[in-house]
């Protein structure tokens, strides 16, 4: 349309029943567009909602261990880690050191390395073990194939809607009869 004075642009927008929206305020002269702004906001909100629905939620589960863990307890905790990885979740493994255990961080490092080797077919080490004060932290993530399998299992377990049964109500109950306003008497 070209360069138009503000009053003329507002008049054009009013004539076609649209809004004058400034799309590039820093340009010289500023760039404006004639559009239905309410419709634009509604469509952009729909697009944002659709994008949120399609994005993948990453869940981080945490498993806490101690350096002097009993073999049975270790196997139980490893089983939990395996279950989390099979479900497609990331796992943050934390080893907590207390007292004199802090002077032997290699015990925790060995434990984490052993765990990562034992679950290597399900996941990989996303963040290698590092000391963080009294804790040593490592993050495990599932392989892509494991994540895809978990998504397939979730989709397979989703139940389809059940068929209606004989006793089910097929229709909504009838609405109340309208009130005849002419029959009312004023007292």
CSV table of C-alpha atoms in Angstrom, one decimal:
chain,number,residue,atom,x,y,z
A,1,UNK,CA,0.0,0.0,0.0
A,2,UNK,CA,3.0,2.3,0.6
A,3,UNK,CA,3.6,5.0,3.1
A,4,UNK,CA,0.3,6.3,4.5
A,5,UNK,CA,-0.3,8.8,7.3
A,6,UNK,CA,-1.5,7.4,10.6
A,7,UNK,CA,-4.9,9.0,10.4
A,8,UNK,CA,-5.5,7.6,6.8
A,9,UNK,CA,-4.3,4.1,7.9
A,10,UNK,CA,-6.7,4.1,10.9
A,11,UNK,CA,-9.5,5.3,8.6
A,12,UNK,CA,-8.8,2.4,6.1
A,13,UNK,CA,-8.8,-0.1,9.0
A,14,UNK,CA,-12.2,1.2,10.2
A,15,UNK,CA,-13.7,1.1,6.7
A,16,UNK,CA,-12.9,-2.6,6.3
A,17,UNK,CA,-13.7,-3.4,9.9
A,18,UNK,CA,-10.1,-4.7,10.7
A,19,UNK,CA,-7.4,-3.7,13.2
A,20,UNK,CA,-4.3,-1.7,12.4
A,21,UNK,CA,-1.4,-3.8,13.9
A,22,UNK,CA,2.2,-2.6,14.1
A,23,UNK,CA,4.4,-5.5,12.9
A,24,UNK,CA,7.8,-3.8,12.8
A,25,UNK,CA,7.9,-0.8,15.2
A,26,UNK,CA,11.6,-0.2,14.9
A,27,UNK,CA,11.6,0.2,11.1
A,28,UNK,CA,11.6,3.7,9.7
A,29,UNK,CA,8.8,4.4,9.0
A,30,UNK,CA,7.0,1.8,11.2
A,31,UNK,CA,5.4,-1.1,9.3
A,32,UNK,CA,1.7,-1.8,10.0
A,33,UNK,CA,-0.7,-4.4,8.8
A,34,UNK,CA,-4.5,-4.6,8.5
A,35,UNK,CA,-5.8,-7.7,10.1
A,36,UNK,CA,-8.3,-9.2,12.5
A,37,UNK,CA,-6.2,-9.2,15.6
A,38,UNK,CA,-8.5,-11.3,17.7
A,39,UNK,CA,-8.5,-14.0,15.1
A,40,UNK,CA,-4.7,-13.8,14.8
A,41,UNK,CA,-4.3,-14.2,18.6
A,42,UNK,CA,-6.7,-17.2,18.6
A,43,UNK,CA,-4.9,-18.9,15.8
A,44,UNK,CA,-1.4,-18.3,17.4
A,45,UNK,CA,-2.8,-19.7,20.7
A,46,UNK,CA,-4.0,-22.8,18.8
A,47,UNK,CA,-0.6,-23.3,17.2
A,48,UNK,CA,1.2,-23.0,20.6
A,49,UNK,CA,-1.2,-25.5,22.2
A,50,UNK,CA,-0.7,-28.0,19.4
A,51,UNK,CA,3.1,-27.5,19.7
A,52,UNK,CA,2.9,-28.2,23.5
A,53,UNK,CA,0.8,-31.3,22.9
A,54,UNK,CA,3.3,-32.7,20.4
A,55,UNK,CA,6.5,-32.1,22.4
A,56,UNK,CA,8.0,-34.9,24.4
A,57,UNK,CA,8.1,-34.7,28.1
A,58,UNK,CA,11.5,-35.8,29.6
A,59,UNK,CA,11.2,-37.2,33.0
A,60,UNK,CA,14.3,-37.6,35.2
A,61,UNK,CA,14.0,-40.2,38.0
A,62,UNK,CA,16.5,-40.3,40.8
A,63,UNK,CA,18.2,-43.2,42.4
A,64,UNK,CA,20.3,-42.7,45.6
A,65,UNK,CA,23.0,-45.1,46.6
A,66,UNK,CA,25.7,-45.3,49.3
A,67,UNK,CA,29.3,-46.4,48.7
A,68,UNK,CA,29.1,-49.3,51.1
A,69,UNK,CA,25.9,-50.7,49.6
A,70,UNK,CA,25.0,-54.4,50.2
A,71,UNK,CA,25.0,-56.6,47.1
A,72,UNK,CA,21.3,-57.4,47.4
A,73,UNK,CA,20.4,-53.7,47.9
A,74,UNK,CA,22.6,-52.9,44.8
A,75,UNK,CA,20.7,-55.4,42.7
A,76,UNK,CA,17.3,-54.0,43.9
A,77,UNK,CA,18.4,-50.4,43.0
A,78,UNK,CA,19.8,-51.6,39.7
A,79,UNK,CA,16.4,-53.2,39.0
A,80,UNK,CA,14.7,-49.8,39.6
A,81,UNK,CA,17.1,-48.1,37.2
A,82,UNK,CA,16.5,-50.8,34.5
A,83,UNK,CA,12.7,-50.3,35.0
A,84,UNK,CA,13.0,-46.5,34.6
A,85,UNK,CA,15.2,-46.8,31.5
A,86,UNK,CA,12.8,-49.4,29.9
A,87,UNK,CA,10.0,-46.8,30.5
A,88,UNK,CA,12.0,-44.3,28.5
A,89,UNK,CA,12.9,-42.0,31.4
A,90,UNK,CA,16.3,-40.6,32.3
A,91,UNK,CA,17.9,-41.6,35.6
A,92,UNK,CA,20.0,-39.5,37.9
A,93,UNK,CA,22.1,-41.8,40.0
A,94,UNK,CA,23.4,-40.1,43.2
A,95,UNK,CA,26.0,-41.6,45.5
A,96,UNK,CA,25.9,-39.9,49.0
A,97,UNK,CA,29.1,-39.9,51.0
A,98,UNK,CA,29.1,-39.4,54.8
A,99,UNK,CA,32.0,-38.8,57.2
A,100,UNK,CA,35.2,-40.6,56.2
A,101,UNK,CA,33.6,-41.9,53.0
A,102,UNK,CA,34.2,-38.5,51.5
A,103,UNK,CA,38.0,-39.2,51.5
A,104,UNK,CA,37.4,-42.2,49.2
A,105,UNK,CA,35.4,-40.9,46.2
A,106,UNK,CA,36.9,-43.7,44.0
A,107,UNK,CA,34.6,-46.2,45.7
A,108,UNK,CA,31.6,-44.2,44.4
A,109,UNK,CA,33.2,-43.9,41.0
A,110,UNK,CA,33.7,-47.6,40.8
A,111,UNK,CA,30.1,-48.3,41.8
A,112,UNK,CA,28.8,-45.9,39.1
A,113,UNK,CA,31.1,-47.4,36.5
A,114,UNK,CA,29.9,-50.9,37.4
A,115,UNK,CA,26.2,-49.8,37.1
A,116,UNK,CA,26.8,-48.1,33.8
A,117,UNK,CA,28.4,-51.3,32.4
A,118,UNK,CA,25.6,-53.5,33.6
A,119,UNK,CA,22.9,-51.4,32.0
A,120,UNK,CA,24.7,-50.5,28.8
A,121,UNK,CA,22.3,-52.5,26.6
A,122,UNK,CA,19.4,-50.3,27.8
A,123,UNK,CA,21.0,-46.9,28.2
A,124,UNK,CA,24.1,-44.8,28.0
A,125,UNK,CA,25.9,-42.4,30.3
A,126,UNK,CA,24.7,-38.9,29.4
A,127,UNK,CA,26.6,-37.1,32.1
A,128,UNK,CA,29.7,-38.8,33.4
A,129,UNK,CA,30.2,-39.2,37.2
A,130,UNK,CA,31.3,-36.0,38.9
A,131,UNK,CA,31.8,-35.0,42.6
A,132,UNK,CA,29.4,-32.4,43.8
A,133,UNK,CA,30.2,-31.7,47.5
A,134,UNK,CA,29.2,-34.7,49.4
A,135,UNK,CA,27.5,-36.4,46.5
A,136,UNK,CA,28.7,-38.0,43.2
A,137,UNK,CA,26.2,-37.7,40.4
A,138,UNK,CA,25.8,-39.5,37.0
A,139,UNK,CA,22.9,-39.2,34.5
A,140,UNK,CA,21.8,-42.2,32.5
A,141,UNK,CA,19.6,-41.9,29.4
A,142,UNK,CA,17.8,-44.6,27.5
A,143,UNK,CA,18.8,-45.5,23.9
A,144,UNK,CA,16.5,-44.3,21.2
A,145,UNK,CA,15.3,-47.9,20.5
A,146,UNK,CA,14.4,-48.3,24.2
A,147,UNK,CA,12.5,-45.0,24.1
A,148,UNK,CA,10.6,-46.0,21.0
A,149,UNK,CA,9.7,-49.4,22.5
A,150,UNK,CA,8.4,-47.7,25.7
A,151,UNK,CA,6.2,-45.4,23.6
A,152,UNK,CA,4.9,-48.4,21.7
A,153,UNK,CA,4.1,-50.2,24.9
A,154,UNK,CA,2.2,-47.2,26.2
A,155,UNK,CA,0.3,-46.8,23.0
A,156,UNK,CA,-0.6,-50.6,23.0
A,157,UNK,CA,-1.8,-50.4,26.6
A,158,UNK,CA,-4.1,-47.5,25.9
A,159,UNK,CA,-7.6,-48.9,25.9
A,160,UNK,CA,-10.0,-48.1,23.0
A,161,UNK,CA,-13.4,-46.8,24.1
A,162,UNK,CA,-15.8,-49.6,25.1
A,163,UNK,CA,-18.8,-50.6,23.1
A,164,UNK,CA,-22.1,-49.4,24.4
A,165,UNK,CA,-24.0,-52.0,26.4
A,166,UNK,CA,-27.7,-52.7,26.5
A,167,UNK,CA,-28.4,-50.8,29.7
A,168,UNK,CA,-26.5,-47.7,28.7
A,169,UNK,CA,-28.4,-44.5,28.0
A,170,UNK,CA,-28.0,-43.7,24.3
A,171,UNK,CA,-29.6,-40.2,24.3
A,172,UNK,CA,-29.6,-37.3,26.7
A,173,UNK,CA,-32.7,-36.9,28.8
A,174,UNK,CA,-35.3,-34.5,27.3
A,175,UNK,CA,-34.9,-30.9,28.2
A,176,UNK,CA,-37.5,-29.2,30.5
A,177,UNK,CA,-40.5,-27.8,28.7
A,178,UNK,CA,-40.3,-24.1,28.0
A,179,UNK,CA,-42.3,-21.8,30.3
A,180,UNK,CA,-45.1,-19.9,28.5
A,181,UNK,CA,-44.5,-16.3,29.5
A,182,UNK,CA,-47.9,-15.1,28.3
A,183,UNK,CA,-49.8,-17.4,30.7
A,184,UNK,CA,-48.2,-15.8,33.7
A,185,UNK,CA,-50.3,-13.3,35.6
A,186,UNK,CA,-49.0,-10.2,37.3
A,187,UNK,CA,-50.4,-9.6,40.7
